[in-house]
């Protein structure tokens, strides 16, 4: 009986020690201070890192938990449940131009082996690698060429998540799909701070932190410059597409830009952080007397007041059209979508120039310019 009791003591002591060891392994050595982003957290353990992506549609849930392990080390025991990702990332497949540009910004374009939606990728380095066949064209993101993805030895996929949507056959490859929800951040600096996570994934932490800190400093300085203006012009944006005009909500990313650049957004009272489709008549009624109209478009020739009127004659009823205060960005010629997500200071400077040109008298805009006749 004594021997049996002794055995039980040793057994439970061993189990207890094992459980304590596992619990100890799951206690982070440090937690990164994420200042602006709401979409992710980083916990650093002695031999792995936990990166959790929050569900942008339900903030009480975790969308994904990634366990980052140095590719030159063994996978440690006692990790929590999650998707193991070997870092630095290699043999990367990107599903959109934004993330290809982020990888290039962090000087890791050589690690991209495949891309979807390649026709939209205009970053010079990425475009050259695509044209040379160094980066394989995998077709559409909604139906990528899975066989080719296997052939090129893809190890990881960078993709933007959408609500209640999966990734089809790509999920069966057994490689990590990193759900990059940066586009769901409500503030410009919140989205830009995702650069720190991408730097961690790519082994470019120091570079990423340097770029983000410069971006933060520039952005806050510009916002401070515009904060004290006496007059805040009114503004609205975009134009009708089909039968609807998709208007950013008052809690949207763009609404934050307008506020920080010293303007009053005409639809600031529209609820939500996304865009709402409105009838043209609704937009006209609300924004007919707005001072400034901002438009983004993609065409082989620059838009003019004549072509804008030809596209839809009722546009001429807006005061901004009558007073020649329409500013447009032709994304066919400038890297707007590729740059501003991680460099919101670039876009903010343009907007400050549009709303308050006297504050930046010698500035040449990067994206927007006044329409001509």
CSV table of C-alpha atoms in Angstrom, one decimal:
chain,number,residue,atom,x,y,z
A,1,UNK,CA,0.0,0.0,0.0
A,2,UNK,CA,2.8,2.4,0.9
A,3,UNK,CA,4.5,1.6,-2.5
A,4,UNK,CA,1.2,2.3,-4.3
A,5,UNK,CA,0.8,5.6,-2.4
A,6,UNK,CA,4.4,6.6,-3.3
A,7,UNK,CA,3.7,5.7,-6.9
A,8,UNK,CA,0.6,8.0,-7.0
A,9,UNK,CA,2.6,10.8,-5.4
A,10,UNK,CA,5.4,10.5,-8.0
A,11,UNK,CA,2.8,10.3,-10.8
A,12,UNK,CA,0.8,13.3,-9.8
A,13,UNK,CA,4.0,15.3,-9.1
A,14,UNK,CA,5.2,14.5,-12.6
A,15,UNK,CA,1.8,15.5,-14.1
A,16,UNK,CA,1.7,18.7,-12.0
A,17,UNK,CA,5.2,19.6,-13.1
A,18,UNK,CA,4.3,18.9,-16.8
A,19,UNK,CA,1.2,21.1,-16.5
A,20,UNK,CA,3.2,23.8,-14.7
A,21,UNK,CA,5.8,23.7,-17.4
A,22,UNK,CA,3.2,24.1,-20.1
A,23,UNK,CA,1.5,26.9,-18.3
A,24,UNK,CA,4.9,28.6,-17.9
A,25,UNK,CA,5.6,28.2,-21.6
A,26,UNK,CA,2.4,30.0,-22.3
A,27,UNK,CA,3.2,33.0,-20.2
A,28,UNK,CA,4.7,35.7,-22.4
A,29,UNK,CA,8.1,37.2,-21.7
A,30,UNK,CA,6.8,40.5,-23.1
A,31,UNK,CA,3.7,42.0,-24.9
A,32,UNK,CA,4.3,44.5,-27.6
A,33,UNK,CA,2.8,48.0,-27.1
A,34,UNK,CA,0.5,48.4,-30.0
A,35,UNK,CA,-0.4,52.1,-29.9
A,36,UNK,CA,-2.9,52.7,-32.7
A,37,UNK,CA,-4.0,49.4,-34.3
A,38,UNK,CA,-7.0,47.5,-32.8
A,39,UNK,CA,-6.7,44.5,-35.1
A,40,UNK,CA,-3.8,42.5,-33.7
A,41,UNK,CA,-1.7,41.8,-30.6
A,42,UNK,CA,1.8,40.4,-30.2
A,43,UNK,CA,3.1,38.3,-27.3
A,44,UNK,CA,6.7,37.3,-27.2
A,45,UNK,CA,7.7,34.0,-25.6
A,46,UNK,CA,11.2,32.6,-25.0
A,47,UNK,CA,11.2,30.5,-28.2
A,48,UNK,CA,8.1,31.6,-30.2
A,49,UNK,CA,5.8,34.6,-30.8
A,50,UNK,CA,2.0,34.6,-30.7
A,51,UNK,CA,0.3,37.0,-33.1
A,52,UNK,CA,-3.4,37.2,-32.7
A,53,UNK,CA,-5.6,38.8,-35.4
A,54,UNK,CA,-8.9,40.1,-34.0
A,55,UNK,CA,-12.1,39.5,-35.9
A,56,UNK,CA,-12.9,42.9,-37.3
A,57,UNK,CA,-16.6,42.1,-37.5
A,58,UNK,CA,-16.8,40.8,-34.0
A,59,UNK,CA,-14.2,42.2,-31.7
A,60,UNK,CA,-15.0,39.7,-28.9
A,61,UNK,CA,-13.5,36.9,-31.1
A,62,UNK,CA,-10.1,36.0,-32.4
A,63,UNK,CA,-10.0,35.6,-36.2
A,64,UNK,CA,-6.7,33.8,-36.2
A,65,UNK,CA,-3.8,32.9,-33.9
A,66,UNK,CA,-0.4,32.5,-35.5
A,67,UNK,CA,2.5,31.0,-33.7
A,68,UNK,CA,5.7,32.4,-35.2
A,69,UNK,CA,8.7,30.1,-34.9
A,70,UNK,CA,12.2,30.8,-36.3
A,71,UNK,CA,12.6,28.6,-39.3
A,72,UNK,CA,16.1,27.6,-38.2
A,73,UNK,CA,14.8,26.2,-34.9
A,74,UNK,CA,12.7,23.2,-33.8
A,75,UNK,CA,9.1,23.7,-33.1
A,76,UNK,CA,8.8,24.1,-29.3
A,77,UNK,CA,6.5,22.0,-27.1
A,78,UNK,CA,3.8,23.4,-25.0
A,79,UNK,CA,2.6,26.1,-27.5
A,80,UNK,CA,-1.1,27.1,-27.4
A,81,UNK,CA,-3.4,26.1,-30.3
A,82,UNK,CA,-2.8,28.1,-33.5
A,83,UNK,CA,-1.3,28.1,-37.0
A,84,UNK,CA,2.5,27.6,-37.0
A,85,UNK,CA,4.2,30.1,-39.3
A,86,UNK,CA,7.9,29.8,-40.0
A,87,UNK,CA,9.7,33.1,-40.0
A,88,UNK,CA,11.2,35.0,-41.8
A,89,UNK,CA,8.6,34.3,-44.5
A,90,UNK,CA,9.8,32.8,-47.7
A,91,UNK,CA,8.2,31.7,-50.9
A,92,UNK,CA,5.3,34.1,-50.4
A,93,UNK,CA,2.1,34.3,-52.4
A,94,UNK,CA,0.3,37.6,-52.3
A,95,UNK,CA,-3.3,38.0,-53.3
A,96,UNK,CA,-3.4,41.8,-53.9
A,97,UNK,CA,-1.2,44.8,-54.8
A,98,UNK,CA,-1.3,46.3,-51.4
A,99,UNK,CA,0.5,43.5,-49.7
A,100,UNK,CA,3.0,43.0,-52.5
A,101,UNK,CA,3.9,46.7,-52.0
A,102,UNK,CA,4.3,46.2,-48.3
A,103,UNK,CA,6.7,43.3,-48.8
A,104,UNK,CA,8.6,45.4,-51.3
A,105,UNK,CA,8.7,48.4,-48.9
A,106,UNK,CA,10.3,46.1,-46.3
A,107,UNK,CA,12.9,45.1,-48.9
A,108,UNK,CA,11.7,41.5,-49.2
A,109,UNK,CA,10.2,41.4,-52.7
A,110,UNK,CA,12.7,38.6,-53.6
A,111,UNK,CA,10.7,36.3,-51.3
A,112,UNK,CA,7.5,36.6,-53.3
A,113,UNK,CA,7.1,33.7,-55.7
A,114,UNK,CA,3.5,34.1,-56.8
A,115,UNK,CA,0.8,36.8,-57.1
A,116,UNK,CA,-2.9,37.0,-57.9
A,117,UNK,CA,-4.6,40.0,-59.6
A,118,UNK,CA,-1.2,40.8,-61.1
A,119,UNK,CA,-2.6,43.3,-63.6
A,120,UNK,CA,-3.2,45.7,-60.7
A,121,UNK,CA,0.4,45.5,-59.4
A,122,UNK,CA,2.2,48.7,-60.5
A,123,UNK,CA,5.0,48.9,-58.0
A,124,UNK,CA,8.1,49.0,-60.3
A,125,UNK,CA,10.1,46.2,-58.6
A,126,UNK,CA,7.0,43.9,-58.4
A,127,UNK,CA,6.0,44.7,-62.0
A,128,UNK,CA,9.6,43.9,-63.2
A,129,UNK,CA,9.6,40.6,-61.4
A,130,UNK,CA,6.2,39.7,-62.8
A,131,UNK,CA,7.2,40.6,-66.3
A,132,UNK,CA,10.4,38.5,-66.0
A,133,UNK,CA,8.4,35.5,-64.7
A,134,UNK,CA,10.3,35.5,-61.4
A,135,UNK,CA,6.9,36.0,-59.7
A,136,UNK,CA,4.3,33.6,-61.1
A,137,UNK,CA,0.9,35.0,-62.2
A,138,UNK,CA,-1.6,32.8,-60.3
A,139,UNK,CA,-4.7,34.4,-61.8
A,140,UNK,CA,-7.7,35.7,-59.9
A,141,UNK,CA,-7.7,35.7,-56.1
A,142,UNK,CA,-11.2,34.2,-56.1
A,143,UNK,CA,-10.0,31.2,-58.1
A,144,UNK,CA,-6.1,31.0,-58.0
A,145,UNK,CA,-4.1,28.4,-59.9
A,146,UNK,CA,-3.6,25.9,-57.1
A,147,UNK,CA,-1.4,23.6,-59.2
A,148,UNK,CA,1.0,26.3,-60.1
A,149,UNK,CA,1.0,27.4,-56.5
A,150,UNK,CA,2.2,24.0,-55.5
A,151,UNK,CA,4.8,23.9,-58.3
A,152,UNK,CA,6.4,27.1,-57.2
A,153,UNK,CA,6.8,25.8,-53.7
A,154,UNK,CA,4.5,28.4,-52.0
A,155,UNK,CA,5.0,28.3,-48.2
A,156,UNK,CA,2.6,31.1,-47.1
A,157,UNK,CA,-0.3,33.2,-48.5
A,158,UNK,CA,-1.0,36.8,-47.7
A,159,UNK,CA,-4.7,37.6,-48.2
A,160,UNK,CA,-7.3,40.1,-47.0
A,161,UNK,CA,-10.2,38.4,-45.2
A,162,UNK,CA,-13.8,39.1,-46.0
A,163,UNK,CA,-16.8,38.4,-43.8
A,164,UNK,CA,-18.2,34.9,-44.1
A,165,UNK,CA,-15.8,34.1,-47.0
A,166,UNK,CA,-13.2,31.4,-47.2
A,167,UNK,CA,-10.2,30.7,-49.5
A,168,UNK,CA,-11.5,27.6,-51.4
A,169,UNK,CA,-9.0,25.0,-52.5
A,170,UNK,CA,-6.1,27.0,-51.1
A,171,UNK,CA,-7.2,26.0,-47.6
A,172,UNK,CA,-6.4,22.4,-48.5
A,173,UNK,CA,-2.8,23.0,-49.3
A,174,UNK,CA,-1.7,22.8,-45.7
A,175,UNK,CA,0.2,26.1,-45.8
A,176,UNK,CA,-0.6,29.1,-43.6
A,177,UNK,CA,-3.0,31.7,-44.9
A,178,UNK,CA,-2.2,34.9,-43.2
A,179,UNK,CA,-5.4,36.9,-42.9
A,180,UNK,CA,-4.2,40.5,-43.3
A,181,UNK,CA,-7.1,42.6,-41.9
A,182,UNK,CA,-5.2,45.9,-41.9
A,183,UNK,CA,-7.8,47.4,-44.3
A,184,UNK,CA,-10.4,47.2,-41.6
A,185,UNK,CA,-8.7,49.6,-39.2
A,186,UNK,CA,-10.7,52.7,-38.6
A,187,UNK,CA,-7.8,55.2,-38.4
A,188,UNK,CA,-4.9,55.9,-40.8
A,189,UNK,CA,-2.2,55.3,-38.2
A,190,UNK,CA,-4.0,52.2,-37.0
A,191,UNK,CA,-3.6,50.7,-40.4
A,192,UNK,CA,-0.1,51.9,-40.8
A,193,UNK,CA,1.0,50.2,-37.5
A,194,UNK,CA,0.4,46.8,-39.1
A,195,UNK,CA,3.8,47.5,-40.7
A,196,UNK,CA,5.3,46.4,-37.4
A,197,UNK,CA,3.6,43.0,-37.7
A,198,UNK,CA,4.7,42.6,-41.3
A,199,UNK,CA,8.2,43.5,-40.3
A,200,UNK,CA,8.1,40.8,-37.6
A,201,UNK,CA,6.9,38.2,-40.2
A,202,UNK,CA,9.5,39.2,-42.7
A,203,UNK,CA,12.4,39.5,-40.4
A,204,UNK,CA,12.6,43.2,-41.0
A,205,UNK,CA,11.5,44.5,-37.5
A,206,UNK,CA,14.0,47.3,-37.3
A,207,UNK,CA,13.3,48.6,-40.8
A,208,UNK,CA,9.5,48.4,-40.2
A,209,UNK,CA,9.7,50.3,-36.9
A,210,UNK,CA,11.9,53.0,-38.5
A,211,UNK,CA,9.4,53.5,-41.3
A,212,UNK,CA,6.4,53.5,-39.0
A,213,UNK,CA,8.0,56.0,-36.6
A,214,UNK,CA,8.8,58.4,-39.5
A,215,UNK,CA,5.3,58.0,-40.8
A,216,UNK,CA,3.8,58.6,-37.4
A,217,UNK,CA,5.9,61.7,-36.8
A,218,UNK,CA,5.1,63.2,-40.2
A,219,UNK,CA,1.3,62.4,-39.9
A,220,UNK,CA,1.0,64.0,-36.4
A,221,UNK,CA,2.9,67.1,-37.5
A,222,UNK,CA,0.6,67.6,-40.5
A,223,UNK,CA,-2.5,67.0,-38.4
A,224,UNK,CA,-1.2,69.6,-35.9
A,225,UNK,CA,-0.5,72.0,-38.7
A,226,UNK,CA,-4.1,71.7,-39.9
A,227,UNK,CA,-5.6,71.7,-36.4
A,228,UNK,CA,-5.5,75.4,-35.8
A,229,UNK,CA,-7.0,76.6,-39.1
A,230,UNK,CA,-9.7,79.3,-38.8
A,231,UNK,CA,-11.8,78.0,-41.7
A,232,UNK,CA,-12.6,74.4,-42.3
A,233,UNK,CA,-13.9,73.7,-45.9
A,234,UNK,CA,-16.7,71.2,-46.4
A,235,UNK,CA,-15.9,68.2,-48.5
A,236,UNK,CA,-17.4,65.1,-50.1
A,237,UNK,CA,-15.9,62.3,-52.1
A,238,UNK,CA,-16.1,59.8,-55.0
A,239,UNK,CA,-18.9,59.6,-57.6
A,240,UNK,CA,-21.8,57.4,-58.6
A,241,UNK,CA,-21.1,53.9,-59.8
A,242,UNK,CA,-24.0,52.3,-61.7
A,243,UNK,CA,-27.1,53.4,-59.9
A,244,UNK,CA,-25.5,54.1,-56.5
A,245,UNK,CA,-23.0,56.4,-54.9
A,246,UNK,CA,-20.9,54.7,-52.3
A,247,UNK,CA,-20.4,57.2,-49.5
A,248,UNK,CA,-17.8,56.6,-46.7
A,249,UNK,CA,-19.5,56.6,-43.2
A,250,UNK,CA,-18.7,59.1,-40.5
A,251,UNK,CA,-16.6,56.5,-38.6
A,252,UNK,CA,-14.7,55.5,-41.7
A,253,UNK,CA,-11.0,55.6,-42.5
A,254,UNK,CA,-11.5,58.5,-45.0
A,255,UNK,CA,-13.6,60.5,-42.6
A,256,UNK,CA,-10.6,60.4,-40.2
A,257,UNK,CA,-8.3,61.7,-43.0
A,258,UNK,CA,-10.7,64.6,-43.7
A,259,UNK,CA,-10.9,65.6,-40.1
A,260,UNK,CA,-7.1,65.4,-39.6
A,261,UNK,CA,-6.5,67.5,-42.7
A,262,UNK,CA,-8.7,70.3,-41.4
A,263,UNK,CA,-12.0,69.8,-43.3
A,264,UNK,CA,-15.6,69.1,-42.3
A,265,UNK,CA,-17.0,66.0,-44.0
A,266,UNK,CA,-20.5,66.4,-45.3
A,267,UNK,CA,-21.5,62.8,-44.4
A,268,UNK,CA,-19.9,62.8,-40.9
A,269,UNK,CA,-23.3,61.9,-39.4
A,270,UNK,CA,-23.6,58.8,-41.6
A,271,UNK,CA,-23.2,55.8,-39.2
A,272,UNK,CA,-20.6,53.1,-39.7
A,273,UNK,CA,-17.0,52.7,-40.7
A,274,UNK,CA,-17.7,51.3,-44.1
A,275,UNK,CA,-19.4,52.8,-47.2
A,276,UNK,CA,-23.1,53.1,-47.7
A,277,UNK,CA,-24.7,53.1,-51.2
A,278,UNK,CA,-26.9,56.2,-51.7
A,279,UNK,CA,-29.0,57.5,-54.5
A,280,UNK,CA,-27.5,60.3,-56.5
A,281,UNK,CA,-30.4,62.6,-55.4
A,282,UNK,CA,-29.6,61.9,-51.7
A,283,UNK,CA,-25.9,62.9,-52.2
A,284,UNK,CA,-26.8,66.0,-54.2
A,285,UNK,CA,-29.3,67.1,-51.6
A,286,UNK,CA,-26.6,66.8,-48.9
A,287,UNK,CA,-23.5,67.9,-50.7
A,288,UNK,CA,-24.7,70.4,-53.3
A,289,UNK,CA,-23.1,73.3,-51.4
A,290,UNK,CA,-19.9,71.6,-50.3
A,291,UNK,CA,-16.8,73.5,-51.0
A,292,UNK,CA,-14.6,70.7,-52.3
A,293,UNK,CA,-15.2,67.4,-54.2
A,294,UNK,CA,-12.6,64.7,-54.2
A,295,UNK,CA,-12.6,61.9,-56.9
A,296,UNK,CA,-10.5,58.8,-57.5
A,297,UNK,CA,-10.6,57.1,-60.9
A,298,UNK,CA,-8.5,54.9,-63.2
A,299,UNK,CA,-8.4,56.0,-66.8
A,300,UNK,CA,-5.8,56.2,-69.6
A,301,UNK,CA,-6.4,60.0,-69.9
A,302,UNK,CA,-6.8,62.6,-67.1
A,303,UNK,CA,-10.4,63.6,-66.2
A,304,UNK,CA,-11.5,67.1,-67.0
A,305,UNK,CA,-14.7,69.1,-66.2
A,306,UNK,CA,-15.8,68.3,-69.7
A,307,UNK,CA,-15.4,64.5,-69.4
A,308,UNK,CA,-17.0,64.6,-65.9
A,309,UNK,CA,-20.0,66.4,-67.3
A,310,UNK,CA,-20.2,64.1,-70.2
A,311,UNK,CA,-20.2,61.1,-67.9
A,312,UNK,CA,-23.2,62.4,-66.0
A,313,UNK,CA,-24.6,65.8,-66.7
A,314,UNK,CA,-26.2,66.3,-63.2
A,315,UNK,CA,-22.7,66.5,-61.7
A,316,UNK,CA,-22.7,70.1,-62.8
A,317,UNK,CA,-25.2,71.0,-60.1
A,318,UNK,CA,-22.7,70.7,-57.3
A,319,UNK,CA,-21.2,74.0,-56.2
A,320,UNK,CA,-17.7,72.4,-56.2
A,321,UNK,CA,-18.2,71.7,-59.9
A,322,UNK,CA,-19.5,75.2,-60.6
A,323,UNK,CA,-16.7,76.8,-58.6
A,324,UNK,CA,-14.0,74.6,-60.1
A,325,UNK,CA,-13.0,73.0,-56.8
A,326,UNK,CA,-12.9,69.4,-57.9
A,327,UNK,CA,-9.7,67.5,-57.2
A,328,UNK,CA,-9.0,64.1,-58.7
A,329,UNK,CA,-6.5,61.3,-58.4
A,330,UNK,CA,-5.9,59.1,-61.4
A,331,UNK,CA,-4.7,55.8,-60.0
A,332,UNK,CA,-3.6,54.6,-63.4
A,333,UNK,CA,-0.6,56.9,-63.1
A,334,UNK,CA,0.1,57.3,-59.4
A,335,UNK,CA,0.7,54.5,-56.8
A,336,UNK,CA,-2.2,55.6,-54.6
A,337,UNK,CA,-3.4,52.2,-53.4
A,338,UNK,CA,0.1,50.8,-53.1
A,339,UNK,CA,1.5,53.6,-50.9
A,340,UNK,CA,-1.0,55.2,-48.6
A,341,UNK,CA,-2.0,52.2,-46.5
A,342,UNK,CA,1.4,52.1,-44.9
A,343,UNK,CA,2.3,55.8,-45.6
A,344,UNK,CA,-0.8,57.7,-44.7
A,345,UNK,CA,1.4,60.8,-44.2
A,346,UNK,CA,1.7,61.0,-48.0
A,347,UNK,CA,-2.1,61.2,-48.4
A,348,UNK,CA,-2.6,63.5,-45.5
A,349,UNK,CA,-0.1,66.0,-46.9
A,350,UNK,CA,-2.0,66.0,-50.2
A,351,UNK,CA,-5.3,66.6,-48.4
A,352,UNK,CA,-3.9,69.4,-46.3
A,353,UNK,CA,-2.7,71.0,-49.5
A,354,UNK,CA,-6.1,70.6,-51.1
A,355,UNK,CA,-8.0,72.1,-48.1
A,356,UNK,CA,-5.4,74.6,-47.0
A,357,UNK,CA,-2.9,75.3,-49.8
A,358,UNK,CA,-1.6,78.3,-47.8
A,359,UNK,CA,-0.1,75.9,-45.2
A,360,UNK,CA,2.0,74.2,-47.8
A,361,UNK,CA,2.8,76.9,-50.4
A,362,UNK,CA,5.7,75.1,-52.0
A,363,UNK,CA,4.2,71.6,-52.0
A,364,UNK,CA,3.7,69.6,-55.2
A,365,UNK,CA,0.9,67.1,-54.6
A,366,UNK,CA,1.7,63.4,-54.9
A,367,UNK,CA,-1.8,62.1,-55.8
A,368,UNK,CA,-4.5,64.8,-56.3
A,369,UNK,CA,-4.6,67.7,-58.7
A,370,UNK,CA,-7.2,70.2,-59.8
A,371,UNK,CA,-9.4,69.3,-62.7
A,372,UNK,CA,-8.9,71.3,-65.8
A,373,UNK,CA,-11.5,72.3,-68.4
